[in-house]
C-alpha cells in the first residue's frame, strides 16, 4: 500500500504589509527623536556624487567607539554600590543582552539614564517576584520590569534595594551582554569598566566597530522634489546593499550618472554617537 503525503507550501507566504510615512520636521525635532533611540547597532549614511570619503567621516563611528562583550554577566553586578557610584553616576552606561529573541526569551538592557530594563517570560517574572507590567495589553506572557538604580530610594539600606538584590542573587539571572561606557570626566579612560569586570573574574572581549564602504560608480541621483520618500529610501537601501542600481526606478534631474558611496557602521552606538554624526557643523 502506497500513501502519498501532500503538504502545503509552508514557505510560500506573501510578504507582510508595510508602509512608509513621511513628514517635514525641523532639525531640533530630529535631534529630539535621536535622543529617544539609545540602542543602535547599524548606522548607514549615503553620499551621492562622492567617491573619496573624508577621513573624519569614515572614522567618526570607528575611532573610540569600541564596546565590550561579557558572557553570563549576573544582573547583581549592575546594582553593586561601587559599580553604580563609579560607572552609572559618573558617566553614561549602555548595555544590552545579546543572542536573545525578545518575544521568546528573557532580555536585558541598561539605559544611559540609569535604568535596568528587563523583558521576561511569565515563568521568570513569577520567579523573580518583582513589580512589573505586561509588555502588551493583549498578552500576559511577557512582562517588563524597570529599576532606576539612581533613585534615592535605591540604596543598600532601603527595602527596595534589598528586595531587588535578594531576588537577583537568589535567581542568579545572567545574560551575555555587550556594553559601552562614556565617562563624564574626559581624563578617565572608558576602558576602565572592562578592567573592573575583568578583575571581578569575568571574561571581557574587546569588540571594535566595523565599517563597510560601498562604492558605485554609475548611479543616477534621485530628485527629491519628484520622487516619493519610499522611492528615495529604496535607492538608499539599494546603494548600501551594493545592488544593481540600474534596477532601481527613480526620477533624476538629468540622465547623467555619477559615483556614489554608502558607509555602514556596525557596533554598539548610543544616541550621543548619532548626534555627533548628524550635527551640521560636522559636515
Short mmCIF file of C-alpha atoms in Angstrom, two decimals:
data_model
loop_
_atom_site.label_atom_id
_atom_site.label_comp_id
_atom_site.label_asym_id
_atom_site.label_seq_id
_atom_site.Cartn_x
_atom_site.Cartn_y
_atom_site.Cartn_z
CA UNK A 1 0.00 0.00 0.00
CA UNK A 2 1.41 3.38 -1.02
CA UNK A 3 0.47 6.53 0.85
CA UNK A 4 1.46 9.91 -0.52
CA UNK A 5 1.73 12.76 1.93
CA UNK A 6 0.74 16.10 0.49
CA UNK A 7 1.94 19.10 2.47
CA UNK A 8 1.20 22.73 1.77
CA UNK A 9 3.95 25.10 0.71
CA UNK A 10 4.58 26.49 4.16
CA UNK A 11 7.33 28.75 2.85
CA UNK A 12 5.30 30.41 0.13
CA UNK A 13 3.72 33.26 2.09
CA UNK A 14 3.23 36.79 0.77
CA UNK A 15 5.33 39.47 2.47
CA UNK A 16 3.64 41.28 5.36
CA UNK A 17 2.10 44.65 4.51
CA UNK A 18 4.32 47.66 5.07
CA UNK A 19 4.13 51.39 4.58
CA UNK A 20 6.41 54.41 4.62
CA UNK A 21 5.15 57.54 6.37
CA UNK A 22 6.95 60.83 5.82
CA UNK A 23 6.57 64.34 7.14
CA UNK A 24 8.52 67.58 7.26
CA UNK A 25 10.25 68.07 10.60
CA UNK A 26 12.82 70.51 11.93
CA UNK A 27 16.43 69.82 12.87
CA UNK A 28 15.50 70.20 16.54
CA UNK A 29 12.78 67.58 16.17
CA UNK A 30 15.22 65.18 14.52
CA UNK A 31 17.73 65.61 17.35
CA UNK A 32 14.95 65.02 19.87
CA UNK A 33 14.00 61.82 18.04
CA UNK A 34 17.63 60.65 18.10
CA UNK A 35 17.77 61.08 21.88
CA UNK A 36 14.97 58.54 22.24
CA UNK A 37 16.88 55.94 20.19
CA UNK A 38 19.67 54.94 22.62
CA UNK A 39 20.45 51.46 21.27
CA UNK A 40 21.84 51.48 17.73
CA UNK A 41 23.55 48.55 16.04
CA UNK A 42 23.81 49.66 12.40
CA UNK A 43 24.24 53.20 11.07
CA UNK A 44 24.14 53.91 7.34
CA UNK A 45 24.96 57.15 5.52
CA UNK A 46 24.56 57.61 1.76
CA UNK A 47 26.79 60.12 -0.03
CA UNK A 48 25.58 60.88 -3.55
CA UNK A 49 28.13 62.14 -6.07
CA UNK A 50 31.02 61.13 -3.80
CA UNK A 51 33.94 58.72 -4.20
CA UNK A 52 36.64 59.89 -1.81
CA UNK A 53 35.17 59.80 1.69
CA UNK A 54 36.86 62.26 4.09
CA UNK A 55 38.71 60.51 6.91
CA UNK A 56 36.82 62.40 9.62
CA UNK A 57 33.53 60.99 8.31
CA UNK A 58 34.70 57.39 7.98
CA UNK A 59 36.33 57.38 11.41
CA UNK A 60 33.62 59.20 13.39
CA UNK A 61 31.88 55.95 14.38
CA UNK A 62 35.03 53.84 14.31
CA UNK A 63 37.59 55.59 16.48
CA UNK A 64 36.99 55.45 20.25
CA UNK A 65 33.76 53.51 19.66
CA UNK A 66 34.87 50.13 20.95
CA UNK A 67 32.49 48.13 23.09
CA UNK A 68 32.84 45.03 25.24
CA UNK A 69 31.21 41.63 25.39
CA UNK A 70 30.88 39.68 28.63
CA UNK A 71 29.40 36.21 28.80
CA UNK A 72 26.89 35.37 31.52
CA UNK A 73 27.17 38.60 33.47
CA UNK A 74 24.87 38.41 36.53
CA UNK A 75 22.40 41.24 37.00
CA UNK A 76 23.57 41.71 40.57
CA UNK A 77 26.80 43.24 39.23
CA UNK A 78 24.81 46.21 37.94
CA UNK A 79 23.41 47.08 41.36
CA UNK A 80 26.56 46.90 43.46
CA UNK A 81 27.10 50.29 45.15
CA UNK A 82 30.68 50.62 43.86
CA UNK A 83 29.57 49.92 40.29
CA UNK A 84 26.70 52.43 40.48
CA UNK A 85 28.86 55.16 42.03
CA UNK A 86 31.73 54.66 39.57
CA UNK A 87 30.09 53.86 36.24
CA UNK A 88 26.44 54.91 36.43
CA UNK A 89 26.61 58.19 38.34
CA UNK A 90 29.89 59.31 36.74
CA UNK A 91 29.20 58.51 33.12
CA UNK A 92 26.80 57.10 30.56
CA UNK A 93 26.50 53.32 30.61
CA UNK A 94 24.77 51.43 27.82
CA UNK A 95 24.32 47.64 27.99
CA UNK A 96 22.25 45.13 26.06
CA UNK A 97 21.76 41.38 26.17
CA UNK A 98 22.78 39.52 23.01
CA UNK A 99 21.76 36.32 21.24
CA UNK A 100 18.23 36.54 22.61
CA UNK A 101 14.81 36.75 20.97
CA UNK A 102 12.74 39.20 22.95
CA UNK A 103 9.41 37.53 22.13
CA UNK A 104 10.66 34.08 23.19
CA UNK A 105 13.40 34.64 25.77
CA UNK A 106 14.34 36.86 28.68
CA UNK A 107 16.14 40.06 27.64
CA UNK A 108 18.02 42.80 29.45
CA UNK A 109 19.03 46.40 28.79
CA UNK A 110 20.69 49.15 30.80
CA UNK A 111 19.87 52.67 29.67
CA UNK A 112 22.05 55.77 29.87
CA UNK A 113 19.51 57.17 32.32
CA UNK A 114 20.43 54.50 34.86
CA UNK A 115 17.51 52.11 34.34
CA UNK A 116 17.68 48.33 34.35
CA UNK A 117 15.03 47.16 31.91
CA UNK A 118 14.02 43.51 31.89
CA UNK A 119 11.70 41.88 29.37
CA UNK A 120 10.98 38.47 30.84
CA UNK A 121 8.77 35.50 30.17
CA UNK A 122 5.89 34.73 32.52
CA UNK A 123 7.77 31.97 34.38
CA UNK A 124 10.78 34.21 35.05
CA UNK A 125 8.51 37.08 36.09
CA UNK A 126 6.77 34.92 38.66
CA UNK A 127 10.08 33.55 39.93
CA UNK A 128 11.65 36.99 40.32
CA UNK A 129 8.70 38.37 42.22
CA UNK A 130 9.49 41.98 41.29
CA UNK A 131 6.89 44.54 40.25
CA UNK A 132 6.39 44.95 36.51
CA UNK A 133 3.72 45.28 33.88
CA UNK A 134 2.63 43.33 30.78
CA UNK A 135 4.53 44.27 27.65
CA UNK A 136 1.23 44.37 25.76
CA UNK A 137 -2.37 44.79 26.93
CA UNK A 138 -3.30 41.84 24.71
CA UNK A 139 -0.80 39.40 26.20
CA UNK A 140 0.41 38.50 29.67
CA UNK A 141 3.19 36.14 28.54
CA UNK A 142 5.87 38.87 28.59
CA UNK A 143 6.41 41.36 31.41
CA UNK A 144 8.62 44.43 31.60
CA UNK A 145 10.42 45.33 34.82
CA UNK A 146 12.15 48.71 35.15
CA UNK A 147 14.50 49.57 38.01
CA UNK A 148 16.05 53.02 38.42
CA UNK A 149 19.37 52.41 40.16
CA UNK A 150 19.98 56.17 40.57
CA UNK A 151 16.78 56.72 42.55
CA UNK A 152 17.49 57.88 46.14
CA UNK A 153 15.33 55.02 47.41
CA UNK A 154 17.62 52.51 45.71
CA UNK A 155 20.35 52.24 48.34
CA UNK A 156 21.60 49.25 50.37
CA UNK A 157 19.79 50.48 53.49
CA UNK A 158 16.41 50.70 51.77
CA UNK A 159 13.93 47.83 51.48
CA UNK A 160 13.51 48.31 47.73
CA UNK A 161 17.22 47.77 47.11
CA UNK A 162 17.36 44.83 49.49
CA UNK A 163 14.39 43.20 47.77
CA UNK A 164 15.91 43.55 44.29
CA UNK A 165 19.35 42.42 45.45
CA UNK A 166 17.97 39.31 47.15
CA UNK A 167 15.90 38.32 44.11
CA UNK A 168 18.81 38.84 41.71
CA UNK A 169 21.12 36.83 43.94
CA UNK A 170 18.65 34.01 44.52
CA UNK A 171 17.57 33.60 40.89
CA UNK A 172 21.14 34.11 39.57
CA UNK A 173 19.72 35.74 36.44
CA UNK A 174 22.57 36.42 34.00
CA UNK A 175 22.96 37.39 30.35
CA UNK A 176 25.54 37.55 27.60
CA UNK A 177 25.98 41.32 27.45
CA UNK A 178 27.54 43.95 25.22
CA UNK A 179 28.21 47.32 26.82
CA UNK A 180 29.88 50.65 26.34
CA UNK A 181 30.68 53.39 28.84
CA UNK A 182 31.35 57.09 28.29
CA UNK A 183 32.80 58.79 31.41
CA UNK A 184 31.77 62.34 32.28
CA UNK A 185 35.42 63.17 33.00
CA UNK A 186 37.43 63.12 29.77
CA UNK A 187 40.56 62.30 31.77
CA UNK A 188 39.08 58.91 32.71
CA UNK A 189 39.63 56.06 30.26
CA UNK A 190 36.41 54.37 29.03
CA UNK A 191 38.18 51.00 29.16
CA UNK A 192 38.32 51.16 32.97
CA UNK A 193 34.93 49.43 33.09
CA UNK A 194 36.44 46.46 31.24
CA UNK A 195 39.29 46.31 33.74
CA UNK A 196 36.80 46.43 36.62
CA UNK A 197 34.81 43.48 35.26
CA UNK A 198 37.95 41.51 34.42
CA UNK A 199 39.18 41.91 37.99
CA UNK A 200 35.79 40.65 39.16
CA UNK A 201 36.54 37.39 37.34
CA UNK A 202 34.63 37.78 34.07
CA UNK A 203 35.94 37.19 30.56
CA UNK A 204 35.80 40.53 28.78
CA UNK A 205 36.21 40.66 24.99
CA UNK A 206 37.03 43.89 23.19
CA UNK A 207 34.79 44.40 20.15
CA UNK A 208 35.95 47.01 17.64
CA UNK A 209 33.24 48.51 15.42
CA UNK A 210 33.18 47.52 11.78
CA UNK A 211 32.86 49.95 8.87
CA UNK A 212 31.96 48.97 5.33
CA UNK A 213 32.37 51.32 2.38
CA UNK A 214 30.32 50.64 -0.76
CA UNK A 215 31.27 52.46 -3.96
CA UNK A 216 29.03 52.63 -7.03
CA UNK A 217 30.50 54.44 -9.99
CA UNK A 218 27.43 54.77 -12.22
CA UNK A 219 24.36 55.95 -10.35
CA UNK A 220 21.57 58.37 -11.05
CA UNK A 221 20.81 60.69 -8.12
CA UNK A 222 17.12 60.79 -7.12
CA UNK A 223 15.37 64.13 -7.45
CA UNK A 224 13.90 64.81 -4.00
CA UNK A 225 11.18 67.04 -5.41
CA UNK A 226 9.73 64.46 -7.80
CA UNK A 227 10.36 61.13 -6.06
CA UNK A 228 8.22 59.74 -3.29
CA UNK A 229 10.05 59.21 0.04
CA UNK A 230 9.62 55.44 -0.34
CA UNK A 231 11.50 55.52 -3.64
CA UNK A 232 14.34 57.57 -2.17
CA UNK A 233 14.53 55.14 0.74
CA UNK A 234 14.66 52.24 -1.72
CA UNK A 235 17.51 53.96 -3.59
CA UNK A 236 19.47 54.42 -0.35
CA UNK A 237 18.92 50.79 0.64
CA UNK A 238 19.98 49.51 -2.77
CA UNK A 239 23.16 51.59 -2.60
CA UNK A 240 24.00 50.31 0.89
CA UNK A 241 23.40 46.69 -0.15
CA UNK A 242 25.56 47.08 -3.26
CA UNK A 243 22.66 46.21 -5.55
CA UNK A 244 22.35 46.80 -9.27
CA UNK A 245 21.36 50.47 -9.31
CA UNK A 246 20.02 50.18 -12.85
CA UNK A 247 17.14 48.15 -11.45
CA UNK A 248 16.08 50.97 -9.09
CA UNK A 249 13.33 53.04 -10.68
CA UNK A 250 13.84 56.69 -9.70
CA UNK A 251 13.43 60.11 -11.28
CA UNK A 252 16.57 62.20 -11.62
CA UNK A 253 17.06 65.76 -12.79
CA UNK A 254 19.17 64.52 -15.67
CA UNK A 255 20.36 61.22 -17.02
CA UNK A 256 23.97 61.82 -16.04
CA UNK A 257 25.44 59.00 -13.97
CA UNK A 258 27.80 59.89 -11.14
CA UNK A 259 29.68 57.94 -8.47
CA UNK A 260 28.05 57.46 -5.07
CA UNK A 261 29.17 55.96 -1.78
CA UNK A 262 27.46 54.36 1.18
CA UNK A 263 29.01 53.98 4.64
CA UNK A 264 27.75 51.29 7.01
CA UNK A 265 28.98 51.17 10.59
CA UNK A 266 28.20 48.19 12.83
CA UNK A 267 28.74 48.27 16.58
CA UNK A 268 27.01 49.50 19.73
CA UNK A 269 26.16 53.17 19.38
CA UNK A 270 24.38 55.46 21.80
CA UNK A 271 22.27 58.45 20.81
CA UNK A 272 25.34 60.60 21.61
CA UNK A 273 27.25 58.97 18.74
CA UNK A 274 24.38 59.58 16.31
CA UNK A 275 24.02 63.20 17.42
CA UNK A 276 27.70 63.78 16.63
CA UNK A 277 27.23 62.39 13.14
CA UNK A 278 24.10 64.44 12.50
CA UNK A 279 25.39 67.86 13.58
CA UNK A 280 25.50 70.19 10.53
CA UNK A 281 28.85 71.57 11.73
CA UNK A 282 30.37 68.10 11.34
CA UNK A 283 29.80 68.18 7.58
#
